mmCIF file of C-alpha atoms in Angstrom:
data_model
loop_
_atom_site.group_PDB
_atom_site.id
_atom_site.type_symbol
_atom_site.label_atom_id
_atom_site.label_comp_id
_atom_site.label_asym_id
_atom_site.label_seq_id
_atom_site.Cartn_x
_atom_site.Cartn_y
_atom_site.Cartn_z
ATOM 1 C CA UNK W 97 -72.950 28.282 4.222
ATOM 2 C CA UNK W 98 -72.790 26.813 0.860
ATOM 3 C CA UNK W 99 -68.559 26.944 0.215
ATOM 4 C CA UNK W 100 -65.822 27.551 1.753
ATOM 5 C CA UNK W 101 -62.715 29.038 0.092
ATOM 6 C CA UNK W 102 -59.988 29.477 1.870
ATOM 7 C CA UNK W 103 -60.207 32.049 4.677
ATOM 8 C CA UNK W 104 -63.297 33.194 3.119
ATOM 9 C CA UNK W 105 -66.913 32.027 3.463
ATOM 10 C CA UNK W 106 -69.503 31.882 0.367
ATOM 11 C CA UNK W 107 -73.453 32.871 2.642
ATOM 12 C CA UNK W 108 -76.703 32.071 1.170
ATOM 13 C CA UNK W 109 -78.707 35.148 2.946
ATOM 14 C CA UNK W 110 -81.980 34.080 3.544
ATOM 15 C CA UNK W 111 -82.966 37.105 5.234
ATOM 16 C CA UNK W 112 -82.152 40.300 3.456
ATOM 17 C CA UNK W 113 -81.031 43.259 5.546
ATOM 18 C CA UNK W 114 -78.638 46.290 4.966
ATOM 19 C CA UNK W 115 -75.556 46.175 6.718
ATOM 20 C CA UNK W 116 -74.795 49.822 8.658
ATOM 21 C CA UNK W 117 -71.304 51.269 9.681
ATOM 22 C CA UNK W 118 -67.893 49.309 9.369
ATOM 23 C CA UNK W 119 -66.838 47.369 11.843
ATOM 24 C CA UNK W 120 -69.173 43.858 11.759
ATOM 25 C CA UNK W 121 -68.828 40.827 14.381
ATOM 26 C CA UNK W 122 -70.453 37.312 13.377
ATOM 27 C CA UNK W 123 -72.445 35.395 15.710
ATOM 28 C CA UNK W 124 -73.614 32.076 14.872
ATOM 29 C CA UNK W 125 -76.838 31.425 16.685
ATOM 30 C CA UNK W 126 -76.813 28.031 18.692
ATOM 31 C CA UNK W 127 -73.136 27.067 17.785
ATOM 32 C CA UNK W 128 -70.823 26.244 20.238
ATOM 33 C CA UNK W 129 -67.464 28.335 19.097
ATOM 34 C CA UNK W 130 -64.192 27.239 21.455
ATOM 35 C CA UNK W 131 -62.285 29.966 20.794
ATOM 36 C CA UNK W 132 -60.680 32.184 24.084
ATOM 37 C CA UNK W 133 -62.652 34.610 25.201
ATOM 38 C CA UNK W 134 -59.455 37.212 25.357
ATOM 39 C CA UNK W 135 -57.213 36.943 21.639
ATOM 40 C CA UNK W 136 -53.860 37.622 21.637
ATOM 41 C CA UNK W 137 -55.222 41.072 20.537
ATOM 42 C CA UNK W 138 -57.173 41.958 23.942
ATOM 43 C CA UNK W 139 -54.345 40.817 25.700
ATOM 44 C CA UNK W 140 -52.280 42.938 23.633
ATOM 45 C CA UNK W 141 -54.277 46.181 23.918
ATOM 46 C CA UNK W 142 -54.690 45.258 27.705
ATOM 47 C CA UNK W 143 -51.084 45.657 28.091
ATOM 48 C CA UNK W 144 -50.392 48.344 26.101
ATOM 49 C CA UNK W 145 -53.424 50.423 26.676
ATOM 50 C CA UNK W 146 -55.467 48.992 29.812
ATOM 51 C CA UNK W 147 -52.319 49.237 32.277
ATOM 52 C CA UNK W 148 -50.991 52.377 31.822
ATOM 53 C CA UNK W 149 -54.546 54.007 31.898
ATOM 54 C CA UNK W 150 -54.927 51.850 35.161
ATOM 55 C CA UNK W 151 -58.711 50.879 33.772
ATOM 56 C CA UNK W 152 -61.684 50.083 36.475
ATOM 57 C CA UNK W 153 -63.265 47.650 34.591
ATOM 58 C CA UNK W 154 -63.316 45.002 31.777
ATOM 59 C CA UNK W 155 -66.159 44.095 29.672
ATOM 60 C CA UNK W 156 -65.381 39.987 28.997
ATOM 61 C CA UNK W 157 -67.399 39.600 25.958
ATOM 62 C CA UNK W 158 -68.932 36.388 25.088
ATOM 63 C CA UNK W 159 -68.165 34.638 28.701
ATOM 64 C CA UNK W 160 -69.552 31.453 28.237
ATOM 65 C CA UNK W 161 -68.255 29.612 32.159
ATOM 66 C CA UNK W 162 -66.630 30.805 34.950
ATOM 67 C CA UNK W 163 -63.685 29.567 33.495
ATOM 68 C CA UNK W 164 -63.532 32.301 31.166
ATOM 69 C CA UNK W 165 -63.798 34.944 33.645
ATOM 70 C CA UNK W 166 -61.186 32.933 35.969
ATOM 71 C CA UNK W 167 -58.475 33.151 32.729
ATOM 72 C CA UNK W 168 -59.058 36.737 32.686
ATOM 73 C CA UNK W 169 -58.473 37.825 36.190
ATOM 74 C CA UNK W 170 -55.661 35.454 35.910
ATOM 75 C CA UNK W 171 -54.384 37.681 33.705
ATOM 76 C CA UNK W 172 -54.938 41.198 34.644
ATOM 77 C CA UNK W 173 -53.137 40.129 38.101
ATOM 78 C CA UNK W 174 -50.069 39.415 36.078
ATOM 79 C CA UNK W 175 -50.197 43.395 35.291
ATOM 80 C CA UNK W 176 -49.776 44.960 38.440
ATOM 81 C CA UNK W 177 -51.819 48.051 38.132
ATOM 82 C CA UNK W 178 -55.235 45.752 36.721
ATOM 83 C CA UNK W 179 -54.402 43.196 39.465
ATOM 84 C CA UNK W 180 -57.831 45.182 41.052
ATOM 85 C CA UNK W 181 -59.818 45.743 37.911
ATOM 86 C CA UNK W 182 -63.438 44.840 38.216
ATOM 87 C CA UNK W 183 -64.341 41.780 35.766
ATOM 88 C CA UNK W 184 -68.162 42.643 33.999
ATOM 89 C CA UNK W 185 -68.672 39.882 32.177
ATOM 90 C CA UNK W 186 -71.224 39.960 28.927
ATOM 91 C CA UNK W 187 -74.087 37.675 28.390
ATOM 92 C CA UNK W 188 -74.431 37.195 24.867
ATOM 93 C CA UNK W 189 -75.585 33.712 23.496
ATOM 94 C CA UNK W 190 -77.160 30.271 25.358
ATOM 95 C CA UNK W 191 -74.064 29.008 26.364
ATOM 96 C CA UNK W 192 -73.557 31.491 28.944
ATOM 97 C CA UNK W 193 -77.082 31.942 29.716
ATOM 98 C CA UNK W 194 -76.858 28.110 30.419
ATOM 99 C CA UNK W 195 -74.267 28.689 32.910
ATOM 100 C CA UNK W 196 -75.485 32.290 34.041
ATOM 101 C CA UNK W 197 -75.427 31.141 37.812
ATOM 102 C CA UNK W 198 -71.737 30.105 37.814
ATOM 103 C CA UNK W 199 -70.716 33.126 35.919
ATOM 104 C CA UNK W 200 -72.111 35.679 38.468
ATOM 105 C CA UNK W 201 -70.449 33.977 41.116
ATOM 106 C CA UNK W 202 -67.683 34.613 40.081
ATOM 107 C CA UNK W 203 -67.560 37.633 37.766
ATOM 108 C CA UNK W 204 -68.083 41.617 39.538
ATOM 109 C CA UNK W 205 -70.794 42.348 37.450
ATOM 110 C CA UNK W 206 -73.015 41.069 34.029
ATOM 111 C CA UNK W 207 -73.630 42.497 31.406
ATOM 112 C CA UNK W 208 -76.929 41.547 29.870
ATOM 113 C CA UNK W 209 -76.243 41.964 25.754
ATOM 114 C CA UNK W 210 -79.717 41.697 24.610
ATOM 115 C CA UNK W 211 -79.004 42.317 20.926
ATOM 116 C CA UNK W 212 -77.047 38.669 20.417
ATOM 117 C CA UNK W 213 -79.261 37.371 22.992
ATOM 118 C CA UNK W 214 -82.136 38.541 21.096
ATOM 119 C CA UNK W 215 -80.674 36.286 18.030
ATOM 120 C CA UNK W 216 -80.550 32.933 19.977
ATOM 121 C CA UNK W 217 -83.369 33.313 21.849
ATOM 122 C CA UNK W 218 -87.052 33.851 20.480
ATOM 123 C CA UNK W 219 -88.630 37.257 20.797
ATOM 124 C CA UNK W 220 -91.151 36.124 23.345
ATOM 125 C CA UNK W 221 -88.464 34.516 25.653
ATOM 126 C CA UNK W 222 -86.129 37.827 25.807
ATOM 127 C CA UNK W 223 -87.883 39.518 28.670
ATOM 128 C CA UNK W 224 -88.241 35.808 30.893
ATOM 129 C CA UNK W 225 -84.382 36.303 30.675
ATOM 130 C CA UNK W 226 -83.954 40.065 31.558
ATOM 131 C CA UNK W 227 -86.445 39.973 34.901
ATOM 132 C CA UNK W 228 -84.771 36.730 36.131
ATOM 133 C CA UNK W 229 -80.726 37.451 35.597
ATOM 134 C CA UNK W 230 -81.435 41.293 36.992
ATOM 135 C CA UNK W 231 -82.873 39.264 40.193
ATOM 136 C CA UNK W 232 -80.240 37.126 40.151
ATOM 137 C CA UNK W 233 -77.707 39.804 40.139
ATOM 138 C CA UNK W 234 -79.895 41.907 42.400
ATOM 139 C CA UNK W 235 -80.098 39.419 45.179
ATOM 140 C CA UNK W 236 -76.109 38.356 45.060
ATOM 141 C CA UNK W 237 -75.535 42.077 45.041
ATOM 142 C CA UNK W 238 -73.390 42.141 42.215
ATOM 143 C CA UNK W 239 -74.480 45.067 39.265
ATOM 144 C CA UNK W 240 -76.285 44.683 36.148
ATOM 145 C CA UNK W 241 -76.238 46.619 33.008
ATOM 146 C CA UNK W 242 -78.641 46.235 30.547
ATOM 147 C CA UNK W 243 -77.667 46.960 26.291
ATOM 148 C CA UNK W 244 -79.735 47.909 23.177
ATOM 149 C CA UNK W 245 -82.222 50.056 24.914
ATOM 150 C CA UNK W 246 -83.297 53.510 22.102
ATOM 151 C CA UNK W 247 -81.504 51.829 18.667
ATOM 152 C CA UNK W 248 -83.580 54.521 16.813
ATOM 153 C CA UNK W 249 -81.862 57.381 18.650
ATOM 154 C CA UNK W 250 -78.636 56.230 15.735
ATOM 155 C CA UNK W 251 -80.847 58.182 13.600
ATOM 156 C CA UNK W 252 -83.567 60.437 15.068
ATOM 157 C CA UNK W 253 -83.100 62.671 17.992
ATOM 158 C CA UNK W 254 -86.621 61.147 19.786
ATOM 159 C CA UNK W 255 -87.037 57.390 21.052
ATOM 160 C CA UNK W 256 -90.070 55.735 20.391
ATOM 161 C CA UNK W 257 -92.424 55.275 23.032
ATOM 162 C CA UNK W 258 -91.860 51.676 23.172
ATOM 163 C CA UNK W 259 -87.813 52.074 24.093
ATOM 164 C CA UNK W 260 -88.845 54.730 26.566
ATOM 165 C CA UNK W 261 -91.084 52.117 28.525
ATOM 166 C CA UNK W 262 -87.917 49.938 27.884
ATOM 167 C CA UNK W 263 -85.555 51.810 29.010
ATOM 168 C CA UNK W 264 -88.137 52.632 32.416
ATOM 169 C CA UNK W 265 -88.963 49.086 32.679
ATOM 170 C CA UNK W 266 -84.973 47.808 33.030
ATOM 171 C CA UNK W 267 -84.630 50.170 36.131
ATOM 172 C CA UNK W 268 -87.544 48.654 37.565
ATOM 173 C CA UNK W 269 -86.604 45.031 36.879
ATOM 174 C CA UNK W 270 -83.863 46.186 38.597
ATOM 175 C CA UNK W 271 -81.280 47.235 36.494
ATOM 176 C CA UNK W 272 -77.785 49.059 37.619
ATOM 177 C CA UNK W 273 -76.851 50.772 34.791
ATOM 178 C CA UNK W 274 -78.002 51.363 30.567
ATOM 179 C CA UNK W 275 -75.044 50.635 28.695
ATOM 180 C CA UNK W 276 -75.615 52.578 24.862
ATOM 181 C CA UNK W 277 -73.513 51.369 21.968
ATOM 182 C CA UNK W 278 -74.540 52.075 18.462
ATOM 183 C CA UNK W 279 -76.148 55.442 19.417
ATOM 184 C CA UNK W 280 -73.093 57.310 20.430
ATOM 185 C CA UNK W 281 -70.379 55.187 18.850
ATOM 186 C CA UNK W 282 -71.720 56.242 15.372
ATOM 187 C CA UNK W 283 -75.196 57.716 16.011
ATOM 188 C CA UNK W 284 -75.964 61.392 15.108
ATOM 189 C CA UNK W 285 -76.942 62.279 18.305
ATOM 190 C CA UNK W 286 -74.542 60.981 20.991
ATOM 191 C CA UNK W 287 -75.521 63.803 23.641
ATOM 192 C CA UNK W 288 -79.389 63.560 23.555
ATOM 193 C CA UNK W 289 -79.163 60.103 23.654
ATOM 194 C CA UNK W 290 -77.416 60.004 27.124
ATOM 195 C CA UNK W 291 -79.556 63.121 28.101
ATOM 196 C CA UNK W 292 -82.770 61.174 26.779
ATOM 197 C CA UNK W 293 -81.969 57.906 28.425
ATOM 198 C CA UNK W 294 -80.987 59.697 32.051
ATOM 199 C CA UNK W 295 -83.910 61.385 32.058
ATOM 200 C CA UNK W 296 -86.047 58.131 31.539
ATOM 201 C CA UNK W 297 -84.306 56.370 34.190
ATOM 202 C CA UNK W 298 -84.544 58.885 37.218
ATOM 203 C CA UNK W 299 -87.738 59.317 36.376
ATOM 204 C CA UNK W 300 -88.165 55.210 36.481
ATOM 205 C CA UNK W 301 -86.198 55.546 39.952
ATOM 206 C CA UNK W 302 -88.424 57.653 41.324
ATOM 207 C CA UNK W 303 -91.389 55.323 41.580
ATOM 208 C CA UNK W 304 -88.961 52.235 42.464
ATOM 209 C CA UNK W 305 -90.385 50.448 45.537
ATOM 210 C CA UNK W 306 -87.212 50.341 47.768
ATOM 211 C CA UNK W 307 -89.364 48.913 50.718
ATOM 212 C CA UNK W 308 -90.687 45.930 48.720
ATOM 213 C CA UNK W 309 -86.682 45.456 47.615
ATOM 214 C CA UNK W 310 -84.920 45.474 51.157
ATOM 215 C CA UNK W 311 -87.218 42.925 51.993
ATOM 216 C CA UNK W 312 -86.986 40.925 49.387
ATOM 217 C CA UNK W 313 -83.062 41.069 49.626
ATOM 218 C CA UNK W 314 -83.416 40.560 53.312
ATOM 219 C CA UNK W 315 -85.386 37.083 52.515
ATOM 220 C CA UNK W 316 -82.691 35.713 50.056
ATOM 221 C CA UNK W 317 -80.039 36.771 52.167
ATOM 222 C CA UNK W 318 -82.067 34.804 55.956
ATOM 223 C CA UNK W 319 -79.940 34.551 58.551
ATOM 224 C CA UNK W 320 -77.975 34.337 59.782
ATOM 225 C CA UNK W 321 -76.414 37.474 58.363
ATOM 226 C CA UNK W 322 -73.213 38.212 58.335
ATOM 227 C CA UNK W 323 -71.735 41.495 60.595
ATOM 228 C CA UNK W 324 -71.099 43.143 57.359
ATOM 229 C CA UNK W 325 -74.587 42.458 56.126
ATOM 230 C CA UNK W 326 -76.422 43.249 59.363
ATOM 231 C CA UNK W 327 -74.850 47.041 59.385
ATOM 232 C CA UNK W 328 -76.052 47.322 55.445
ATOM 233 C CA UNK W 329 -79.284 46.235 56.828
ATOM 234 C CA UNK W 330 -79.814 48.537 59.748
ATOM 235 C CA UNK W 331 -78.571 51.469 57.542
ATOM 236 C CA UNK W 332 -80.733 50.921 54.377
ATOM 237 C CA UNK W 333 -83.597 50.125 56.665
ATOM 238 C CA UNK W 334 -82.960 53.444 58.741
ATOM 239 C CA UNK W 335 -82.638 55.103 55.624
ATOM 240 C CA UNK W 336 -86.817 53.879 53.889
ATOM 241 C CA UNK W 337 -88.100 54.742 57.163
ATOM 242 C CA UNK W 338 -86.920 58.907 57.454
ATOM 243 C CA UNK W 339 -87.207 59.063 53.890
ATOM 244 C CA UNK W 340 -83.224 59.797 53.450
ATOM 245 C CA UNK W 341 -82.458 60.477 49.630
ATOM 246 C CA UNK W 342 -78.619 59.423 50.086
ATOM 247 C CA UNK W 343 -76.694 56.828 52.543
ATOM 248 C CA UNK W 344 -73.029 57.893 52.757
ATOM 249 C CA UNK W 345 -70.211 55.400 53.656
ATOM 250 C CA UNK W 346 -67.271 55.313 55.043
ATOM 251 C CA UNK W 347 -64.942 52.509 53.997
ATOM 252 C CA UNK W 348 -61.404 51.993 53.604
ATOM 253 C CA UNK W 349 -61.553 48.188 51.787
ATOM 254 C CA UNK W 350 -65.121 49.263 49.644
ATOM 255 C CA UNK W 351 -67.085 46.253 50.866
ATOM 256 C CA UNK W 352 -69.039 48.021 53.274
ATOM 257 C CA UNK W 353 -70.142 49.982 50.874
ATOM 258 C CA UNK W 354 -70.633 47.389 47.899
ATOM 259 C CA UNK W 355 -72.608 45.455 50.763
ATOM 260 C CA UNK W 356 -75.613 48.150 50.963
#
């Protein structure tokens, strides 16, 4: 930054790079920002918007602490319809991958956003991340999406080989869902993309060692387990050994079936 004017900031770009579509956020690598996670704006759309359409879930962007996720369910229980709407919150710079561990405690899912992450952390140190937050979130039983998987797909109808290993290799890290932004927000081909990127992952699913993760769940978890967690067990168990291709489950509450 080399001046300030007002409500405007004068940039020295040091990188050059072109600038695509027209909506832009800024995120300043390494800088600690103490701003509220939700504006006045979310909260406003949230009202207006995110009640009547009685949403299922809210991406918290930026989450830094528990805290932030705390404020927000705070607030979607003073709207009656949201009081039960599932809180994902976003992973996006060090501060919250500093305090990852109290964040998935408390937040119903994570969302791992790879492209700012990408910015504050170096290259080589963006996978290291990935396998050991999608372990995390395995093991607590809470699901993980993974972001920025076939960027090219904005513009060409194929993704390269190296985002189709990607996109393979976050299912078998462990990932819960691909979450695509860019390529059907503004990308030419919205439709292939999803078709391209399902097609990756249940292929990646099929060769997903179930066996080796039951028992690795079943060590984290030790005993002893709780009544909930020993049914999960028995069924998901029952289920590797016949070979069963679905486990249906009847629950009035959902946590028996959030528990397997």
């Amino acid at each position: 930054v080399s001046e300030v004017q007002g409500d405007d900031v004068v940039c020295v770009i040091k990188n050059s790079a072109t600038l695509a579509g027209s909506l832009f956020t800024l995120h300043c690598s390494q800088i600690h920002i103490d701003m509220p996670t939700l504006s006045d704006e979310d909260k406003d759309v949230m009202k207006k918007w995110g009640a009547p359409n009685k949403i299922d879930f809210l991406s918290l962007s930026y989450t830094r602490h528990a805290e932030d996720v705390r404020q927000a369910r705070e607030f979607l229980s003073k709207l009656g319809d949201l009081s039960q709407t599932l809180i994902f919150a976003k992973i996006e710079n060090v501060e919250g991958l500093n305090h990852f561990d109290e964040i998935l405690e408390e937040a119903d899912g994570i969302i791992l956003s790879r492209g700012n992450l990408g910015i504050d952390l170096p290259p080589e140190k963006v996978f290291l991340f990935q396998k050991s937050a999608l372990h995390k979130c395995n093991m607590a039983g809470k699901p993980a999406v993974v972001t920025r998987v076939v960027d090219s797909m904005t513009d060409n109808l194929r993704p390269t080989r190296a985002e189709a290993t990607d996109v393979a290799n976050a299912v078998l890290d462990g990932s819960d869902a691909i979450l695509l932004g860019a390529e059907t927000l503004r990308g030419l081909y919205p439709v292939e993309t999803i078709s391209t990127v399902g097609r990756i992952c249940a292929e990646a699913e099929k060769v997903f060692n179930q066996d080796l993760y039951f028992k690795r769940t079943v060590k984290y978890v030790g005993e002893p387990m709780t009544h909930l967690e020993s049914i999960a067990s028995s069924a998901v168990r029952a289920a590797i050994k016949v070979k069963a291709s679905v486990i249906i489950c009847f629950t009035s509450s959902g946590r028996a079936a959030s528990a397997g």
